[in-house]
mmCIF file of C-alpha atoms in Angstrom:
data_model
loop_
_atom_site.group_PDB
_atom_site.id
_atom_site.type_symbol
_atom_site.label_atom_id
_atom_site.label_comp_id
_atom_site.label_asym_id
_atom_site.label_seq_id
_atom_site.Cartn_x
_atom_site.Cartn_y
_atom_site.Cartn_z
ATOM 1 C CA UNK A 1 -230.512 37.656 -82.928
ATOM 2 C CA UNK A 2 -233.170 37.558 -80.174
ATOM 3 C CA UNK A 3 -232.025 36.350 -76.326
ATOM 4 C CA UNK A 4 -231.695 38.311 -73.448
ATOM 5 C CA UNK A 5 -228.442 38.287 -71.652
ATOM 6 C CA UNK A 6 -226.676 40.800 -70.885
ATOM 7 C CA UNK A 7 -222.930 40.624 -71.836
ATOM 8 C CA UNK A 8 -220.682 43.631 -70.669
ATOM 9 C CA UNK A 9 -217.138 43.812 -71.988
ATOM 10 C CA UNK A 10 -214.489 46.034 -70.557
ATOM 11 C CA UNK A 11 -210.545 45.830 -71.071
ATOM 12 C CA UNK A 12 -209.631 45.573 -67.256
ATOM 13 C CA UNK A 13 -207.332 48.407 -67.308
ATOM 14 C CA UNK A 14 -207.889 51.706 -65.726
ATOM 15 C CA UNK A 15 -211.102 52.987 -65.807
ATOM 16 C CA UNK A 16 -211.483 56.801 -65.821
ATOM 17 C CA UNK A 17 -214.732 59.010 -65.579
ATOM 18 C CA UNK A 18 -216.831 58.897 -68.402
ATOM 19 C CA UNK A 19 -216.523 55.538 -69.345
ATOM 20 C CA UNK A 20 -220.367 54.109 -69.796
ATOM 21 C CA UNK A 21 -221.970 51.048 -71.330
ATOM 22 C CA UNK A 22 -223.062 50.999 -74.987
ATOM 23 C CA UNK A 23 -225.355 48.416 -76.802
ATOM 24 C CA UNK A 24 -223.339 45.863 -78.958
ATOM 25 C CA UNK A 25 -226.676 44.811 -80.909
ATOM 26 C CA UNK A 26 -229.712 46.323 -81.939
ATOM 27 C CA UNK A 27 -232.256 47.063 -78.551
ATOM 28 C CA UNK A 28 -234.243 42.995 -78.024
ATOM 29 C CA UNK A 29 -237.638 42.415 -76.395
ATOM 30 C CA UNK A 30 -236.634 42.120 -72.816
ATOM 31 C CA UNK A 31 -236.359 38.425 -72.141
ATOM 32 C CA UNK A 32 -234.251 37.312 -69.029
ATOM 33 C CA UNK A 33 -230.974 36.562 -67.754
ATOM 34 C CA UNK A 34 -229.252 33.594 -69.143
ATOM 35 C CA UNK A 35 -225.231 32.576 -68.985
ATOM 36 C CA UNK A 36 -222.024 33.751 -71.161
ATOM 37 C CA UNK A 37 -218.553 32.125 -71.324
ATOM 38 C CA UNK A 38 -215.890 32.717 -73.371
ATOM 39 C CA UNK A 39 -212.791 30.789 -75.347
ATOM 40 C CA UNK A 40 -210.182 30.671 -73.711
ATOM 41 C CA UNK A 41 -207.909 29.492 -76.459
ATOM 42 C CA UNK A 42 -209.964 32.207 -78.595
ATOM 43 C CA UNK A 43 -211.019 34.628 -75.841
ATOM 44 C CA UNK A 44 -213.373 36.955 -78.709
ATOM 45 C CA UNK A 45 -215.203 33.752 -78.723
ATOM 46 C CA UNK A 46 -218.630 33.997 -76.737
ATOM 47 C CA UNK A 47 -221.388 31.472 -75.859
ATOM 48 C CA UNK A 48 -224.710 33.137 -74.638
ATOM 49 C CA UNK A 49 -227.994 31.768 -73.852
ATOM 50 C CA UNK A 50 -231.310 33.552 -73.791
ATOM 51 C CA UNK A 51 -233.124 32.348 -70.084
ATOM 52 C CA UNK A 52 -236.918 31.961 -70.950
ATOM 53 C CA UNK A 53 -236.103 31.934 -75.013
ATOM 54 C CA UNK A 54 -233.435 28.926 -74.593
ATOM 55 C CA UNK A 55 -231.004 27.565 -76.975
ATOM 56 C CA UNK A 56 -227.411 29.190 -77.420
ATOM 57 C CA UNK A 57 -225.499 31.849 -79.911
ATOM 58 C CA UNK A 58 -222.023 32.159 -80.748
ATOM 59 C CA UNK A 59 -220.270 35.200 -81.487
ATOM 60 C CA UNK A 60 -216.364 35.314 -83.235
ATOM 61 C CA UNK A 61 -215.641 39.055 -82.502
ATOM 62 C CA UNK A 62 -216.214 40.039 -78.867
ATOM 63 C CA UNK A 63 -220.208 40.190 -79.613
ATOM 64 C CA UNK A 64 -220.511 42.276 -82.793
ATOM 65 C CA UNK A 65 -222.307 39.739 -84.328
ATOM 66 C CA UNK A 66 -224.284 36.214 -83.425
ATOM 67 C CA UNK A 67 -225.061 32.694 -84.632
ATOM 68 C CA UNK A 68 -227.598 30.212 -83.223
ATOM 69 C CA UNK A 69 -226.415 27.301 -82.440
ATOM 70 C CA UNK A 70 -228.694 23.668 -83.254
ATOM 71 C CA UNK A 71 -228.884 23.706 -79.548
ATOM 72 C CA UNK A 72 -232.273 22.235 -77.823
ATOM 73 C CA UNK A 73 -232.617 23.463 -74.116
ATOM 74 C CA UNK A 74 -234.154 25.645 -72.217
ATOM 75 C CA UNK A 75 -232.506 28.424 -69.932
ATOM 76 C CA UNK A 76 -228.891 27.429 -68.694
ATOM 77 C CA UNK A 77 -227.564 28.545 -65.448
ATOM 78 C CA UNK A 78 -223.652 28.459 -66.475
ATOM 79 C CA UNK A 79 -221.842 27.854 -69.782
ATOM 80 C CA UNK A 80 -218.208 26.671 -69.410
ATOM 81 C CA UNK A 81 -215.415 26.600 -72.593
ATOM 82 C CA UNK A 82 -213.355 24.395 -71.633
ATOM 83 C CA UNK A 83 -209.447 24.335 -71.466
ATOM 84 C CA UNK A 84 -208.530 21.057 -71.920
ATOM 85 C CA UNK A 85 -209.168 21.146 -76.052
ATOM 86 C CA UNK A 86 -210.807 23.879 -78.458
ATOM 87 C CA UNK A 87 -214.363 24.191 -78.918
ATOM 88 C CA UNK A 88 -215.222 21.568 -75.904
ATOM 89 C CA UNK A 89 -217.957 22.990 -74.108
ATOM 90 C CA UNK A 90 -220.488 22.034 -71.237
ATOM 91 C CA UNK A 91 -223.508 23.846 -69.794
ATOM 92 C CA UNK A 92 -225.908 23.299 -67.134
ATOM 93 C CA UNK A 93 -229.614 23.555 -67.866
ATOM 94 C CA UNK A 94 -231.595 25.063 -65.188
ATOM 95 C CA UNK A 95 -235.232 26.033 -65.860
ATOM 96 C CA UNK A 96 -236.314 24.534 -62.841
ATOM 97 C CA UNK A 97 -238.244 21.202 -65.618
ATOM 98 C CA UNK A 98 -234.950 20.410 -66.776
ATOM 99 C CA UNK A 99 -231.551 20.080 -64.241
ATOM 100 C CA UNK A 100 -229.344 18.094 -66.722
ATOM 101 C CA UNK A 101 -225.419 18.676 -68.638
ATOM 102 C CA UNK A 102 -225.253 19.490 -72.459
ATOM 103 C CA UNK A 103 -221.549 18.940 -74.025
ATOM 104 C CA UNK A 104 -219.935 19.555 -77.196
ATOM 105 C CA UNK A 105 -216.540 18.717 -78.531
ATOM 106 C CA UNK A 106 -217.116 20.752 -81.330
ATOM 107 C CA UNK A 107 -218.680 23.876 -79.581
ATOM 108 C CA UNK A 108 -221.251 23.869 -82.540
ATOM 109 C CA UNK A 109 -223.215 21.475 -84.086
ATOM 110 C CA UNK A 110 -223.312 18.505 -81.882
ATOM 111 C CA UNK A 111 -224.241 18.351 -78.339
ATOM 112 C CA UNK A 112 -224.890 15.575 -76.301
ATOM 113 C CA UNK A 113 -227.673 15.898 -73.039
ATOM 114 C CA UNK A 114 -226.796 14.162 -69.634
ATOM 115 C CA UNK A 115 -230.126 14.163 -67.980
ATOM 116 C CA UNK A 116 -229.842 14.780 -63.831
ATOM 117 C CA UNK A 117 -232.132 13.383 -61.059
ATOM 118 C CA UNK A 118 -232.678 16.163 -59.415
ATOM 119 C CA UNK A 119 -235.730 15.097 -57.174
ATOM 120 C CA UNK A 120 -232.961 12.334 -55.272
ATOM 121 C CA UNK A 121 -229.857 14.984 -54.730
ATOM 122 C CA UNK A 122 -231.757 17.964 -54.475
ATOM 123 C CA UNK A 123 -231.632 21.325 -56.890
ATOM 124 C CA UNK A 124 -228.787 21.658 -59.840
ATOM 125 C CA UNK A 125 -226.963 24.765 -58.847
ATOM 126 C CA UNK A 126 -223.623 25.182 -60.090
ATOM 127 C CA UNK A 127 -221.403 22.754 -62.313
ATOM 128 C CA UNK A 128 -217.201 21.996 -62.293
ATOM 129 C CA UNK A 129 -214.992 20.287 -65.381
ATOM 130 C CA UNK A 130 -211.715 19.257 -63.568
ATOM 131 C CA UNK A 131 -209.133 21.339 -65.702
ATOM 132 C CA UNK A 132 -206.537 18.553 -66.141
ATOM 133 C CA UNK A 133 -209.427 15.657 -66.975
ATOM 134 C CA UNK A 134 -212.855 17.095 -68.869
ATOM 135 C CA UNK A 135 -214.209 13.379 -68.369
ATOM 136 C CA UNK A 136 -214.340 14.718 -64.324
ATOM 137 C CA UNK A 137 -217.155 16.748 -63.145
ATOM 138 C CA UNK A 138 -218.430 18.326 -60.150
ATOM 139 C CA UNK A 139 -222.493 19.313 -59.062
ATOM 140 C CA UNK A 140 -223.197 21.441 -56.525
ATOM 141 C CA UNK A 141 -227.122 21.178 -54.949
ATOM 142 C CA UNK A 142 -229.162 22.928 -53.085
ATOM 143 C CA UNK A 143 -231.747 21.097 -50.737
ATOM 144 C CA UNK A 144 -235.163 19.813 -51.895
ATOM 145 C CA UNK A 145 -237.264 22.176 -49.320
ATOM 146 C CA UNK A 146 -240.860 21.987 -50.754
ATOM 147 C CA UNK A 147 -243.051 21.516 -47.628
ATOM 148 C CA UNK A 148 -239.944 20.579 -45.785
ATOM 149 C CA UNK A 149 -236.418 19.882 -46.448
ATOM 150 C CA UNK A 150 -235.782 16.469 -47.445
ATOM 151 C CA UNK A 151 -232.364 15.187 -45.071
ATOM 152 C CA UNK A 152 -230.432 13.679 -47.783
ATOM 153 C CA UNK A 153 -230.921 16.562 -50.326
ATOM 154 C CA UNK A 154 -228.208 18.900 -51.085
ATOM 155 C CA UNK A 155 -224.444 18.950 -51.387
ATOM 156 C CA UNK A 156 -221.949 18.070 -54.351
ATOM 157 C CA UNK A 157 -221.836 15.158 -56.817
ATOM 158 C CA UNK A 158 -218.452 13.792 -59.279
ATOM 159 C CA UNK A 159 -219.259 12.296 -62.776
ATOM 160 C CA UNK A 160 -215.854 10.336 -63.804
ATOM 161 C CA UNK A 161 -217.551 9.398 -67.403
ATOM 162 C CA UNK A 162 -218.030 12.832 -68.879
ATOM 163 C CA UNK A 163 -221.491 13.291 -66.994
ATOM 164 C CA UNK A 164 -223.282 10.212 -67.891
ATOM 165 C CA UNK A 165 -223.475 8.800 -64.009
ATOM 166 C CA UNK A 166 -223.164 10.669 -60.787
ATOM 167 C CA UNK A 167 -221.917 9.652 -57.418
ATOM 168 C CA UNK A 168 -223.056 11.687 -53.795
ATOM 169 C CA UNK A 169 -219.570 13.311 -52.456
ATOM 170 C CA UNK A 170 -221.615 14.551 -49.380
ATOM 171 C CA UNK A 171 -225.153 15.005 -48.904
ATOM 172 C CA UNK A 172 -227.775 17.088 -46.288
ATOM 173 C CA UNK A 173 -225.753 20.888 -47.160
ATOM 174 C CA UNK A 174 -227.245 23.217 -49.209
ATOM 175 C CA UNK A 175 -224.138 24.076 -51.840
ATOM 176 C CA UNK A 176 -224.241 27.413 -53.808
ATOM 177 C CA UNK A 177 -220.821 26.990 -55.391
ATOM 178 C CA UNK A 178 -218.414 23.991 -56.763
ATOM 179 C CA UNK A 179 -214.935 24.893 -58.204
ATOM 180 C CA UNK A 180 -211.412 23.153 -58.572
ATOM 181 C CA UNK A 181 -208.353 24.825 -58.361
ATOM 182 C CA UNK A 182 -207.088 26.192 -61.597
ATOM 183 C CA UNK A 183 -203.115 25.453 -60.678
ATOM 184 C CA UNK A 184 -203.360 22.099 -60.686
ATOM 185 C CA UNK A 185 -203.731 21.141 -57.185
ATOM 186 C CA UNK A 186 -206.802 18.987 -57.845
ATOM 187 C CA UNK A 187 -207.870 21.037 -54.738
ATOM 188 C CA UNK A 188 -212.230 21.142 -54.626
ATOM 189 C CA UNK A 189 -213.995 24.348 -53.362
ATOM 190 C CA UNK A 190 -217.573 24.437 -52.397
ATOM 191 C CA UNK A 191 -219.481 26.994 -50.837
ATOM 192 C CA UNK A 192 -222.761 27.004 -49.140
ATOM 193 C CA UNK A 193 -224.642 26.718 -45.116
ATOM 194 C CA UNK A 194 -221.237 24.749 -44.878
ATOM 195 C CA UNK A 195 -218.103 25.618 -46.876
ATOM 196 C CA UNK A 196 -215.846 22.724 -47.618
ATOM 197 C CA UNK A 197 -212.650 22.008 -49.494
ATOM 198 C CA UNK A 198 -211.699 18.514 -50.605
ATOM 199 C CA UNK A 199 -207.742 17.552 -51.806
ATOM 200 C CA UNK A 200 -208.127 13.708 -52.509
ATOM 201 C CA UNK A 201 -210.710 14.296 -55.143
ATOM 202 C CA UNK A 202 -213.829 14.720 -52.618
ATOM 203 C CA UNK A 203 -213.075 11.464 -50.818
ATOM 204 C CA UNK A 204 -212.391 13.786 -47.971
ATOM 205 C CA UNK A 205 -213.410 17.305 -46.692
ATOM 206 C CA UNK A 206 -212.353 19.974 -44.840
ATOM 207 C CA UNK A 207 -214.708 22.781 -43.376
ATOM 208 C CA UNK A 208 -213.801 26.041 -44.139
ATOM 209 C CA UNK A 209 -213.690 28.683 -41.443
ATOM 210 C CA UNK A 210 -216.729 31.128 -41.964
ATOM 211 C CA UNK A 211 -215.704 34.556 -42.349
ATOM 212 C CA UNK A 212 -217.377 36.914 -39.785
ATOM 213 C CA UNK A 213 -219.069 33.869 -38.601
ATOM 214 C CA UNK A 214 -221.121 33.536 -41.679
ATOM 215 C CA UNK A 215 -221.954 31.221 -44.425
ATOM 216 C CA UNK A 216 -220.284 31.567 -47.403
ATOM 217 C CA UNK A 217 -222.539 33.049 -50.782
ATOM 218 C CA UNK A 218 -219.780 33.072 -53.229
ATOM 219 C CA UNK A 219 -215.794 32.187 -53.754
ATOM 220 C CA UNK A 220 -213.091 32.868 -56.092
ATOM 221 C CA UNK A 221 -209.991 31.851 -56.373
ATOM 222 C CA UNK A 222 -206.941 34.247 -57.678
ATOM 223 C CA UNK A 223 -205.980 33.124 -61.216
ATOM 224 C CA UNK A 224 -202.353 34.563 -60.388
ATOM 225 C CA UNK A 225 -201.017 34.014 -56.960
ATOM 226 C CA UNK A 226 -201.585 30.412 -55.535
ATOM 227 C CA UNK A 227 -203.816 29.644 -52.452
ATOM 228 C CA UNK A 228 -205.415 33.149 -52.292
ATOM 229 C CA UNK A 229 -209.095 33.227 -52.135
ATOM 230 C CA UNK A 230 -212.224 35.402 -52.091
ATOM 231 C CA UNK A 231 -215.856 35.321 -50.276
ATOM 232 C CA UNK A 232 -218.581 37.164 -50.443
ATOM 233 C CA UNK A 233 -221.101 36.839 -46.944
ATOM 234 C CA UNK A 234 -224.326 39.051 -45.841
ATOM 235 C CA UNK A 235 -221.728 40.419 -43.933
ATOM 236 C CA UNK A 236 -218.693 41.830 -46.554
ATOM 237 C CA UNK A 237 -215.722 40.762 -49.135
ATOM 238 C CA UNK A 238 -213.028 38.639 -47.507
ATOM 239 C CA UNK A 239 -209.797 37.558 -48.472
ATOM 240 C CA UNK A 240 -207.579 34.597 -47.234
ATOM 241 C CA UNK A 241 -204.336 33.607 -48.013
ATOM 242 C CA UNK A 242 -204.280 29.795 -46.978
ATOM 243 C CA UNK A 243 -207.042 28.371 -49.146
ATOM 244 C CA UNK A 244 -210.106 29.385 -46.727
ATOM 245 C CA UNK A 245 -208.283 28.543 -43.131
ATOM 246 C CA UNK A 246 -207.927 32.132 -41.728
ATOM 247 C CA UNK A 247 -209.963 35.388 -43.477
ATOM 248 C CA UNK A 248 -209.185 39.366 -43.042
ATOM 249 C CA UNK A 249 -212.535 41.994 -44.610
ATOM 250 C CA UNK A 250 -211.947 43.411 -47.590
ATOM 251 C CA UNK A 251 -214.587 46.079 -46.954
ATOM 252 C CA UNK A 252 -218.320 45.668 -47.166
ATOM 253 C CA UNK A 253 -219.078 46.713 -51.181
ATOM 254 C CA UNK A 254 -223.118 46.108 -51.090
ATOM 255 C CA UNK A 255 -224.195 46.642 -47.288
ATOM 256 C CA UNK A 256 -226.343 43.978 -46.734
ATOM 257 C CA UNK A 257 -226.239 42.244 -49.266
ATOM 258 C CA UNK A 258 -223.619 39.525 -50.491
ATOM 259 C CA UNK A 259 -221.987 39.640 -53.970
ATOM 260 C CA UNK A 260 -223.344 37.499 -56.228
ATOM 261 C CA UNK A 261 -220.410 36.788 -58.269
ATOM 262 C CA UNK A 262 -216.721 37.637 -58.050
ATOM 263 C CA UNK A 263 -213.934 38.193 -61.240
ATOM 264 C CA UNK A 264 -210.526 38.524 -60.422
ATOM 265 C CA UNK A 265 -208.417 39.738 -62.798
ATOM 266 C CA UNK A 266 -205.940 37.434 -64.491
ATOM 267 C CA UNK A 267 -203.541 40.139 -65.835
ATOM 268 C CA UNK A 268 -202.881 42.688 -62.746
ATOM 269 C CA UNK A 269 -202.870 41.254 -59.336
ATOM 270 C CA UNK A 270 -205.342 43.358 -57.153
ATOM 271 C CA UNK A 271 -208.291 44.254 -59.421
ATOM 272 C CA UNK A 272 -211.223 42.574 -57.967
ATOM 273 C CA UNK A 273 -214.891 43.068 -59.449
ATOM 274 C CA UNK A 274 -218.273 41.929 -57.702
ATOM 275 C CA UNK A 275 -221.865 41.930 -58.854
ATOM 276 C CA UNK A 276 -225.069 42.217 -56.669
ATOM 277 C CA UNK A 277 -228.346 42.071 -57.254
ATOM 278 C CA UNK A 278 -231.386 44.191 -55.647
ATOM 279 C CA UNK A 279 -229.725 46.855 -57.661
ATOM 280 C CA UNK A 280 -226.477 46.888 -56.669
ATOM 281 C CA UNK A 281 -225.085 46.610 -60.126
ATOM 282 C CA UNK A 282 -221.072 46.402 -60.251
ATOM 283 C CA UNK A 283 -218.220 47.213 -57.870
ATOM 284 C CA UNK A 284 -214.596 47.267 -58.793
ATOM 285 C CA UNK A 285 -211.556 47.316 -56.633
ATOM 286 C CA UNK A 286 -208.317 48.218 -57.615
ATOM 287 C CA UNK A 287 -206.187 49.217 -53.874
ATOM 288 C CA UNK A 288 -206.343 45.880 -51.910
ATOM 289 C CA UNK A 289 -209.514 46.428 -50.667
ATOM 290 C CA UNK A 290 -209.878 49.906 -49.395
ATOM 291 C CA UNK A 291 -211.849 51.589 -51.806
ATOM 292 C CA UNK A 292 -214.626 50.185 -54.157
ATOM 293 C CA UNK A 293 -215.688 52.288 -57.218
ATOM 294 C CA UNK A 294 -219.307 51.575 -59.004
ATOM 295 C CA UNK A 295 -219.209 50.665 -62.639
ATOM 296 C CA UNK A 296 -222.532 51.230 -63.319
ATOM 297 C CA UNK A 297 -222.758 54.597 -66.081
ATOM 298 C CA UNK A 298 -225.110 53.534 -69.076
ATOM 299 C CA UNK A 299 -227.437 51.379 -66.984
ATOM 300 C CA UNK A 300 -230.850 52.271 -66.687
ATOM 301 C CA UNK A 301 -231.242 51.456 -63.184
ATOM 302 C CA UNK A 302 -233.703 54.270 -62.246
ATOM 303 C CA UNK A 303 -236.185 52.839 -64.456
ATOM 304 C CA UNK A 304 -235.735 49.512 -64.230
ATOM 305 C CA UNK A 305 -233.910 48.290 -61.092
ATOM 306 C CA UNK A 306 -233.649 44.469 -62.126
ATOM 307 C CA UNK A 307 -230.689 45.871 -64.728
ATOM 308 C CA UNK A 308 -228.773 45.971 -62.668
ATOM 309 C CA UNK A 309 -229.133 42.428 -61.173
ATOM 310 C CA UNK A 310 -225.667 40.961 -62.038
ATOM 311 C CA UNK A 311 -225.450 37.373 -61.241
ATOM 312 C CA UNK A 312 -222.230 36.598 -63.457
ATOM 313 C CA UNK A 313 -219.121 38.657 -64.214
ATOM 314 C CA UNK A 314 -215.686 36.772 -65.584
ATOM 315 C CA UNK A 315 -212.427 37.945 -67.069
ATOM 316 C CA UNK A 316 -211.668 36.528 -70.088
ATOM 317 C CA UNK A 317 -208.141 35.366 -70.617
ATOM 318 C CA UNK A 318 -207.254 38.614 -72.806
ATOM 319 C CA UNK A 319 -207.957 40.725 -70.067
ATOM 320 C CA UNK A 320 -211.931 41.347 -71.064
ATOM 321 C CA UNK A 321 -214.367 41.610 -68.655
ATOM 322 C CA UNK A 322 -218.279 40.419 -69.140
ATOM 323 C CA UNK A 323 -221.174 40.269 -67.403
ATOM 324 C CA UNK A 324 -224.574 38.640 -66.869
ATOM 325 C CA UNK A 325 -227.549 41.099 -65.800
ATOM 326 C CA UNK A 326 -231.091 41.660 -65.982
ATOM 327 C CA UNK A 327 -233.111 42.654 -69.129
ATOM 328 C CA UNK A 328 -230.964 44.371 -71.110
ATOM 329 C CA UNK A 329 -229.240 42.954 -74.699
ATOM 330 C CA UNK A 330 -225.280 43.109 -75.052
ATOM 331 C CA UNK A 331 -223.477 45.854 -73.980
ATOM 332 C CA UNK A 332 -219.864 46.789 -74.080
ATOM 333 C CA UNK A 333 -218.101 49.780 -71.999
ATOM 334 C CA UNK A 334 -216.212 52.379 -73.755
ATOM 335 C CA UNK A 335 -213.346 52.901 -71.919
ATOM 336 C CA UNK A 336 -210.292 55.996 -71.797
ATOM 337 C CA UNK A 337 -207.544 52.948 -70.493
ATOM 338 C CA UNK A 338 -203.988 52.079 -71.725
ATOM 339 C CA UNK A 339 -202.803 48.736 -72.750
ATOM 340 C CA UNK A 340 -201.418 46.670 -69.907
ATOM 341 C CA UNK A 341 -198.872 43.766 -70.052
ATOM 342 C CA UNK A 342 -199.322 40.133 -68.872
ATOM 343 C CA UNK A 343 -197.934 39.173 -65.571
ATOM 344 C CA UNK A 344 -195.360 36.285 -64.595
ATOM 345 C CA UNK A 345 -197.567 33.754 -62.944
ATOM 346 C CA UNK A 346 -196.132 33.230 -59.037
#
């Protein structure tokens, strides 16, 4: 199968020295970054997509092998399996011709396309399914800034048909990030040049404090303990405890630069994983913040920096960890760990 993401998975246990990345499939033709998800009712599942080649596989065991799907698109920024049924899935096109939703209530055969205006609300950056109703999304947008930034451009649109109309939440803020809150809260994250969280179903919004004083690049919010979330900045990791009112540094992983993406791990409370680009690769935390270990053995980063770009990692609910990078096929990393036991949600 030819596409060109890069999917890393790890068991998020323990890992010791000498554990390094290994190709799951035969070496590709370098071909660009694309998007992974995977099943979280069948978490050896995996959806990939191929950036510049387009379409989407499917794999059944953790990668091993690959299907293409009859899926028409071009290179999708994010992939989401959804947990309200099996097999419903939704992804966001994003290849800068083509900002639009594909979604399948099969997760095969049949896909339906949900084109976007982008030129009106500005650039399709990120994409939410409201976990208690999948006929509820979310948009994020970045502003339209050809020659100069069009006012009304940027900030977050809600679909309540499944995607096929959209209605402005907020306009005139770039917005990196959309999210909702995985408890059950109904509770609306975004992130951007303004961070803002929204309770009433984005009727309503409340700024977020800025960490350091700085915008927000990326958020996550612990899949374990209630309220607790993470954001990356130019200027470090922080964590808060009351949904994004007050923030305490978490160290400073990358120097200057912001983590692109953030896992936390759904099994033991504490493990935290970032990826950067500009080389960066991965960083994992295991001790609350103090110390942050690279995961980066089997990457060829002398050679070809861009490898380790990482602009998606994710836990799968099994405790598997994957990743999105730069021109590389799919990898896995051989690890010395034990097996670890699932957590009472508080």
């Amino acid at each position: 199968m030819r596409f060109a993401t890069l999917l890393l998975a790890l068991h998020a246990s323990v890992v010791l020295a000498g554990d390094t990345w290994v190709a799951l499939t035969p070496t590709e033709a370098p071909l660009g970054t694309g998007a992974v998800a995977a099943d979280p009712f069948a978490p050896d599942t995996l959806y990939a997509n191929a950036y510049f080649v387009g379409g989407m596989s499917k794999s059944t065991d953790g990668g091993k092998s690959w299907s293409v799907l009859p899926f028409n698109s071009g290179g999708l920024r994010k992939i989401i399996v959804e947990r309200s049924a099996p097999n419903r899935v939704t992804a966001m096109a994003w290849d800068m011709l083509d900002f639009s939703v594909y979604r399948s209530i099969d997760g095969e055969m049949t896909w339906v396309h949900y084109q976007f205006s982008g030129a009106v609300i500005g650039l399709l950056n990120d994409i939410a399914v409201d976990p208690s109703d999948s006929s509820i999304l979310y948009a994020a947008h970045w502003r339209s800034c050809l020659t100069s930034c069009i006012p009304a451009s940027g900030g977050v649109t809600k679909s309540s048909d499944g995607g096929q109309h959209w209605l402005a939440l907020f306009k005139g803020i770039g917005v990196q990030q959309v999210f909702v809150d995985p408890f059950g809260s109904g509770t609306i994250y975004a992130a951007g040049t303004i961070s803002r969280r929204s309770q009433n179903g984005g009727l309503t919004w409340t700024d977020l404090a800025p960490p350091g004083g700085d915008a927000i690049f990326r958020m996550a919010l612990d899949p374990v303990v209630p309220d607790v979330l993470y954001a990356s900045t130019f200027g470090g990791f922080w964590r808060s405890d009351d949904r994004g009112d007050t923030w305490r540094q978490l160290g400073n992983p990358f120097g200057v630069f912001p983590a692109w993406t953030i896992a936390i791990d759904p099994i033991r409370r504490g493990v935290i994983v970032l990826g950067g680009g500009s080389g960066v690769g991965v960083k994992r935390n295991m001790d609350g913040g103090q110390t942050w270990q690279s995961l980066n053995d089997g990457l060829a980063a002398p050679q070809a920096p861009s490898q380790l770009d990482f602009i998606q990692v994710f836990f799968a609910p099994n405790g598997k960890l994957y990743g999105v990078a730069g021109f590389q096929g799919v990898m896995k990393l051989n690890e010395a760990s034990e097996p670890r036991r699932r957590p009472v949600r508080h």
